[in-house]
Short mmCIF file of C-alpha atoms in Angstrom, two decimals:
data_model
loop_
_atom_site.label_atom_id
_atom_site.label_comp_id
_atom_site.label_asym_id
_atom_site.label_seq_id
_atom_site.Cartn_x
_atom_site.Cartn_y
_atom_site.Cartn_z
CA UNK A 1 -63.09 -9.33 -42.11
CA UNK A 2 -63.39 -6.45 -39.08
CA UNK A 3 -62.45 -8.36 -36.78
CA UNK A 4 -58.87 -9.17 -38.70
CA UNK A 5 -58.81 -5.22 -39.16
CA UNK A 6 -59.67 -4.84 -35.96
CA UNK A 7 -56.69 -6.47 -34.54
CA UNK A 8 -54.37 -5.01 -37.54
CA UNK A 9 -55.31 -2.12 -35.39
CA UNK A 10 -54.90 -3.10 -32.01
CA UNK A 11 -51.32 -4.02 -33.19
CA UNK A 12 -50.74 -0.65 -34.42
CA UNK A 13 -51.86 0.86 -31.41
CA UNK A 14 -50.02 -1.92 -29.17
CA UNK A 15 -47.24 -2.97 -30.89
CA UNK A 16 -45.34 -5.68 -29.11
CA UNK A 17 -42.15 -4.84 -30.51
CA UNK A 18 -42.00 -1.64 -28.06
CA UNK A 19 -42.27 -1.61 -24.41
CA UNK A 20 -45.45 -0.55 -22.94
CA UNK A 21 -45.15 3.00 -21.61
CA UNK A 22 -46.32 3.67 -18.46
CA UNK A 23 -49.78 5.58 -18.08
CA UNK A 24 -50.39 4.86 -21.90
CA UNK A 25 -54.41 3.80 -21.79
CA UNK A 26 -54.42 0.22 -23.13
CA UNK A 27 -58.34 -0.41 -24.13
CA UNK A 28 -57.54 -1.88 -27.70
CA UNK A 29 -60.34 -4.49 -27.22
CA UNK A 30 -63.10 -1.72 -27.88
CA UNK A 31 -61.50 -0.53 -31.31
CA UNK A 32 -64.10 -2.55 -33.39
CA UNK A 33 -65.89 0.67 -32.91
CA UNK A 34 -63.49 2.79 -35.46
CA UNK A 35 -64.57 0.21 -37.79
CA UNK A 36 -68.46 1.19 -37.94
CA UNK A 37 -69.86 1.97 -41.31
CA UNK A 38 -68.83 5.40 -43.26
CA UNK A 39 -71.57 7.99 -42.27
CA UNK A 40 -72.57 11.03 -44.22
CA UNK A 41 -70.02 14.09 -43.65
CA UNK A 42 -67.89 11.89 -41.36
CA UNK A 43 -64.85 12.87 -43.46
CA UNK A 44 -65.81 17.03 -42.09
CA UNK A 45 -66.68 14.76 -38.53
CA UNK A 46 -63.22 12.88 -38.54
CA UNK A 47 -61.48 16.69 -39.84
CA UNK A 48 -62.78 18.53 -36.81
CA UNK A 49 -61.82 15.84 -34.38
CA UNK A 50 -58.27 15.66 -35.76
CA UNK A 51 -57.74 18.96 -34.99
CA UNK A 52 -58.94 19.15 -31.21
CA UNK A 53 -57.56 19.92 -28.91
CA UNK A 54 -58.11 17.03 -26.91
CA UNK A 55 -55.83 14.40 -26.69
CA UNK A 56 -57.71 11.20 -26.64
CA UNK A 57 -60.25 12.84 -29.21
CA UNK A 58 -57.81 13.98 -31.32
CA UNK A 59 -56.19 9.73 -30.51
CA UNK A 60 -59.49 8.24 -31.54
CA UNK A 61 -59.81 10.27 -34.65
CA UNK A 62 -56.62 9.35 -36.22
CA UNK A 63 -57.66 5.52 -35.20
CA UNK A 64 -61.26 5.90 -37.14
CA UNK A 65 -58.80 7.45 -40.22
CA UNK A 66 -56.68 4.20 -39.99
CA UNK A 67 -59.69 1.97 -39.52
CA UNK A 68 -60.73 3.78 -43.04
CA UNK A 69 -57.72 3.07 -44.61
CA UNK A 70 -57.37 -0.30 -43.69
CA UNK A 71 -60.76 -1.16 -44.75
CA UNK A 72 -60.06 0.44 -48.48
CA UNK A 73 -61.77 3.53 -47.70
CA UNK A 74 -59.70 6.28 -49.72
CA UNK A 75 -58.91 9.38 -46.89
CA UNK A 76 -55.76 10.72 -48.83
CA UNK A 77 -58.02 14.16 -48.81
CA UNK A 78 -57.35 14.06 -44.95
CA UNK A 79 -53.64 13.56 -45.33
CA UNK A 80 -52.73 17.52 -43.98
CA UNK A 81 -54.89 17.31 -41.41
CA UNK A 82 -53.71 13.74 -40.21
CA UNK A 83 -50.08 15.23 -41.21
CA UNK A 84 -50.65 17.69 -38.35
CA UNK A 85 -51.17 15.66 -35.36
CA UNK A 86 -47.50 14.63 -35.94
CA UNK A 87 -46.20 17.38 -33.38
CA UNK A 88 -47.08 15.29 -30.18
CA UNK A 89 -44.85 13.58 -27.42
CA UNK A 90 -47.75 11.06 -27.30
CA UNK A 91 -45.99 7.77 -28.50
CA UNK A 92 -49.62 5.91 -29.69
CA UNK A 93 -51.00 8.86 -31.83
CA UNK A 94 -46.98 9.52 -33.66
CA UNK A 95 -47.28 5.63 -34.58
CA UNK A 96 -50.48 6.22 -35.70
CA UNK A 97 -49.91 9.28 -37.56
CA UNK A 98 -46.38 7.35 -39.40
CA UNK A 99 -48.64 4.43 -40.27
CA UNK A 100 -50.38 6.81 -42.60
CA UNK A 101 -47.80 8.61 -43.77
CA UNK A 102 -46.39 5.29 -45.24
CA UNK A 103 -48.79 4.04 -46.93
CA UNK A 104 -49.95 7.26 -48.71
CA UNK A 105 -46.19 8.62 -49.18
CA UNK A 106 -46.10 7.70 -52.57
CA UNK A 107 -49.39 9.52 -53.98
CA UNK A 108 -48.54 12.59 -51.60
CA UNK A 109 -44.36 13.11 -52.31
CA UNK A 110 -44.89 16.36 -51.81
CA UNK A 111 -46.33 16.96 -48.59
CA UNK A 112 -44.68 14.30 -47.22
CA UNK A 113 -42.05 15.80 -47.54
CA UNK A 114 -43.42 18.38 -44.69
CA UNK A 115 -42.66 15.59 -42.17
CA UNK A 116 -38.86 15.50 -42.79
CA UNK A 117 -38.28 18.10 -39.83
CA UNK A 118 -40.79 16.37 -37.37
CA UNK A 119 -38.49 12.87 -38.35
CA UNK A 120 -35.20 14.23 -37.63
CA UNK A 121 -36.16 16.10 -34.77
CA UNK A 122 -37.86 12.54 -33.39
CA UNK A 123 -34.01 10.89 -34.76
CA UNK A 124 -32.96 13.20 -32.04
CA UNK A 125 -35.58 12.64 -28.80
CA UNK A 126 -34.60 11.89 -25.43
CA UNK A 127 -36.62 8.71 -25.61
CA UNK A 128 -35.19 5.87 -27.51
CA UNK A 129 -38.72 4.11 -28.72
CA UNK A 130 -39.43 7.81 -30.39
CA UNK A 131 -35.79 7.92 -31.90
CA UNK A 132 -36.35 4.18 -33.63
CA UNK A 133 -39.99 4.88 -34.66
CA UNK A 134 -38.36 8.10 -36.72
CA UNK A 135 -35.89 6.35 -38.39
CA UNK A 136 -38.16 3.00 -38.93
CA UNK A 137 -41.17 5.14 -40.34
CA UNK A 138 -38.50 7.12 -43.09
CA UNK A 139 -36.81 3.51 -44.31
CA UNK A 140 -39.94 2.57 -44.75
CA UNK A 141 -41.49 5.43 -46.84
CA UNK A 142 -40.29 4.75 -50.39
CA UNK A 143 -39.89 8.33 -51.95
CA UNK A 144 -36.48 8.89 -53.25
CA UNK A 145 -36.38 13.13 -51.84
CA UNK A 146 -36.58 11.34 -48.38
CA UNK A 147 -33.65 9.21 -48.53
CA UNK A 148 -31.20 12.08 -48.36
CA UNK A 149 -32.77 13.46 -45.09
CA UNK A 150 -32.59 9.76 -43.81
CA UNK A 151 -28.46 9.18 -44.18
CA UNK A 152 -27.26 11.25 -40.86
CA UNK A 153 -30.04 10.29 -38.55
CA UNK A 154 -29.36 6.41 -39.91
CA UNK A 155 -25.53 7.08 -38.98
CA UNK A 156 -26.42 8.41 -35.25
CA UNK A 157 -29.08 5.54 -34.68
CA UNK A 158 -26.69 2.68 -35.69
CA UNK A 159 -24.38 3.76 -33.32
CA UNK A 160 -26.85 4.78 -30.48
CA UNK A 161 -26.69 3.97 -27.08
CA UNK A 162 -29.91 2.32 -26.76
CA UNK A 163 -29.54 -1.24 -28.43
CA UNK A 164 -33.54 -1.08 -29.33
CA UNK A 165 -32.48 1.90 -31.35
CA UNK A 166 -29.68 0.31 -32.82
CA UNK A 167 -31.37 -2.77 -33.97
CA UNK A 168 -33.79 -1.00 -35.87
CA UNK A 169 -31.62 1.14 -37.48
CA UNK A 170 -29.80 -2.25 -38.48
CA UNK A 171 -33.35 -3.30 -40.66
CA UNK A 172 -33.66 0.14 -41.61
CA UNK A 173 -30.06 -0.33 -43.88
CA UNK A 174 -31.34 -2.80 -45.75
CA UNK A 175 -34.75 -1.10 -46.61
CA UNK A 176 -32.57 1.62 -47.62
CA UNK A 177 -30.53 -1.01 -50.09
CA UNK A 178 -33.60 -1.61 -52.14
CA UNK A 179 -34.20 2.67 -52.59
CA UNK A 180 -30.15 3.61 -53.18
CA UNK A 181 -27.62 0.79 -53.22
CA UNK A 182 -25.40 3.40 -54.02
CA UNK A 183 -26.12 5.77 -50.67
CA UNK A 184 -25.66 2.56 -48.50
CA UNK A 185 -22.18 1.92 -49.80
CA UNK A 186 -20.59 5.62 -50.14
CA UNK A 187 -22.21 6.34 -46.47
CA UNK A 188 -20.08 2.83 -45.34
CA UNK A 189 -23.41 1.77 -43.74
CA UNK A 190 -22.14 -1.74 -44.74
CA UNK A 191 -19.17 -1.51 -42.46
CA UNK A 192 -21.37 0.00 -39.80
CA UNK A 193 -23.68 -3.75 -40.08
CA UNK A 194 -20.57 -5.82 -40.27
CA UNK A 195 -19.27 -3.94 -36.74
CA UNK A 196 -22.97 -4.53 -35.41
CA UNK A 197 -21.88 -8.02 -35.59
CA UNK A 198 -19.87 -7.66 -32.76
CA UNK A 199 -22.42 -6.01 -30.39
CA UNK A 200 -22.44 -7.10 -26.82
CA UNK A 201 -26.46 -7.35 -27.34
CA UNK A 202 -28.03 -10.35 -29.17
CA UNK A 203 -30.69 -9.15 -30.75
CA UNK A 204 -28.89 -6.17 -32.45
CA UNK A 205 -26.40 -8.57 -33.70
CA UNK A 206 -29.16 -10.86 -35.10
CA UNK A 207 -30.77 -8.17 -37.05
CA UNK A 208 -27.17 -7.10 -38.59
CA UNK A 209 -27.43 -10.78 -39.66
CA UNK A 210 -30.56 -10.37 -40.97
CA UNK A 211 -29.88 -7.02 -42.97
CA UNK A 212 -26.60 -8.20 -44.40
CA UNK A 213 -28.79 -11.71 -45.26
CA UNK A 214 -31.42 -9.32 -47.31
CA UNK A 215 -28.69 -7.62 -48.73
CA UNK A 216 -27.10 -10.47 -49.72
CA UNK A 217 -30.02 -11.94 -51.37
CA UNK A 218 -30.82 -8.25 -52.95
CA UNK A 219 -27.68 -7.94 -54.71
CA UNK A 220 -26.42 -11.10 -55.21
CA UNK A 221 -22.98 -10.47 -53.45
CA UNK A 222 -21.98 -12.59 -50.53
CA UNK A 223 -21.61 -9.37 -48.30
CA UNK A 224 -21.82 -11.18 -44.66
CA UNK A 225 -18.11 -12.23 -45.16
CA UNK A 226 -17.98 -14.64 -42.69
CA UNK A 227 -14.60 -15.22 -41.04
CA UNK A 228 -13.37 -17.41 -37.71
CA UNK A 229 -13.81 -14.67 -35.55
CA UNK A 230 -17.19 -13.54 -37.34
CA UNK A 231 -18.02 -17.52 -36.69
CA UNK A 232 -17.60 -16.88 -32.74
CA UNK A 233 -19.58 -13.97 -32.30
CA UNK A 234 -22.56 -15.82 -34.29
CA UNK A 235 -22.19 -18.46 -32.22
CA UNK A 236 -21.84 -16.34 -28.81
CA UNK A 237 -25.40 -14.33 -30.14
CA UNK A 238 -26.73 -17.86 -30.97
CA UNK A 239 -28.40 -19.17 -27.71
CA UNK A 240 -29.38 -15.43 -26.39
CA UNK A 241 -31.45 -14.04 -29.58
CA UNK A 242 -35.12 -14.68 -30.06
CA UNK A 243 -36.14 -17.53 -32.42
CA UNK A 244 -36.16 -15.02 -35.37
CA UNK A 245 -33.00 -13.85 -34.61
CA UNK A 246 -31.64 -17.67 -34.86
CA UNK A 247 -32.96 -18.50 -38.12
CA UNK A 248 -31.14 -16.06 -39.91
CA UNK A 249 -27.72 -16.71 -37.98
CA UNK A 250 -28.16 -20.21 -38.61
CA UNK A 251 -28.84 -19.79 -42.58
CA UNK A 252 -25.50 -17.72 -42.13
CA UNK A 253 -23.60 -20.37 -40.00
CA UNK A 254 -24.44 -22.49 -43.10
CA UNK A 255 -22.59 -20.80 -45.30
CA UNK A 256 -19.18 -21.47 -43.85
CA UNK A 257 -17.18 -23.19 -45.02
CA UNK A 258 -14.65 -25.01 -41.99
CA UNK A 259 -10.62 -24.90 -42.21
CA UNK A 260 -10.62 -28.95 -41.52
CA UNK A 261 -12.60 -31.24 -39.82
CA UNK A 262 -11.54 -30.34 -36.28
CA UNK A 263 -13.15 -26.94 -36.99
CA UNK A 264 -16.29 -28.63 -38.53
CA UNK A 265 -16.54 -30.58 -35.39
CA UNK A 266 -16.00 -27.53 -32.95
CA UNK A 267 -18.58 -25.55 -34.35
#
């Protein structure tokens, strides 16, 4: 059972799904150690370390919180404290710090609501992997008061220059389907995923597939519209996505519904 936490963690703290950033210390094969039993007055222990102001103490403390958590160990009483470690340009301890957030967002509303600046201003950072993690971390953190902070930095990030950015933003529409139905449609997010379609990069069109698919299946409605040109972008996206990507483009492609036979056979 620690070592399947163990690597929960090391995925945490080296996600694949982001490029590795240079000079970022990559030593995940000794973080069975954050998983050691619960001590007397580690909880004071693991508050002083979180707010040092050493970097890679103040990393390893928020990884021992995490380790906690992920174990069952309840360290919601460190929540302010973890909260605070937010305001760093270090990319592993903000991942860190949003992991928490989301899972104890929902018995701490309130004071996760003292994140909303730190997100936005992130929405906004010069580096794209800090700009997706924002907007990721708030579709993911089910608490209706955050939604409204989440619509304009959504908007910029589906349209952002960086197609990592945009492809997460992409997911992050239909997360925000299951909270507010009604935000996604009055904001014209749906538009937005139907123009991703049309992106000159795979990926981000596979994951508009994927979040009009969820949607689809959410609400019932056949919202992926597929048309003859829709059909040719799928098709162009088809053979350059990741395996992932093809599944769901495929389970669209199956949808249609050819003019004749000599369109059946072209496809």
């Amino acid at each position: 059972y620690i070592l399947i936490c163990n690597k929960i963690l090391i995925f945490v703290t080296e996600s694949s799904t982001m490029p590795s950033i240079p000079g970022m210390k990559n030593d995940g094969g000794s973080d069975s150690r954050f998983f050691t039993t619960q001590k007397k007055g580690e909880m004071h222990e693991l508050r002083m370390e979180l707010h040092s102001t050493d970097r890679i103490v103040k990393v390893d403390a928020v990884k021992k919180v995490i380790a906690n958590m992920t174990v069952g160990k309840d360290v919601s009483m460190l929540f302010t404290d973890v909260l605070n470690c937010v305001q760093t340009g270090n990319i592993e301890l903000k991942k860190l710090v949003y992991l928490y957030l989301i899972n104890y967002a929902k018995s701490q509303p309130e004071l996760t609501l003292l994140a909303v600046n730190t997100f936005v201003k992130d929405a906004n950072d010069p580096n794209p992997l800090i700009r997706a993690l924002a907007v990721r971390t708030m579709g993911c953190i089910r608490v209706d008061r955050i939604t409204e902070y989440l619509c304009d930095p959504l908007s910029r990030a589906l349209r952002d220059e960086d197609p990592y950015v945009r492809k997460t933003a992409a997911v992050c529409v239909a997360k925000l389907y299951d909270i507010a139905p009604g935000l996604v449609q009055e904001r014209g997010f749906l538009e937005i995923l139907h123009d991703l379609i049309s992106d000159s990069n795979p990926s981000v069109v596979a994951n508009g597939v994927a979040a009009l698919s969820e949607i689809a299946e959410t609400s019932g409605k056949d919202v992926m519209r597929i048309s003859a040109s829709v059909l040719q972008k799928l098709l162009a996206a088809l053979n350059e996505c990741t395996e992932w990507g093809q599944v769901f483009i495929l389970d669209s492609l199956a949808k249609y519904t050819p003019a004749d036979a000599r369109e059946a056979e072209g496809i």
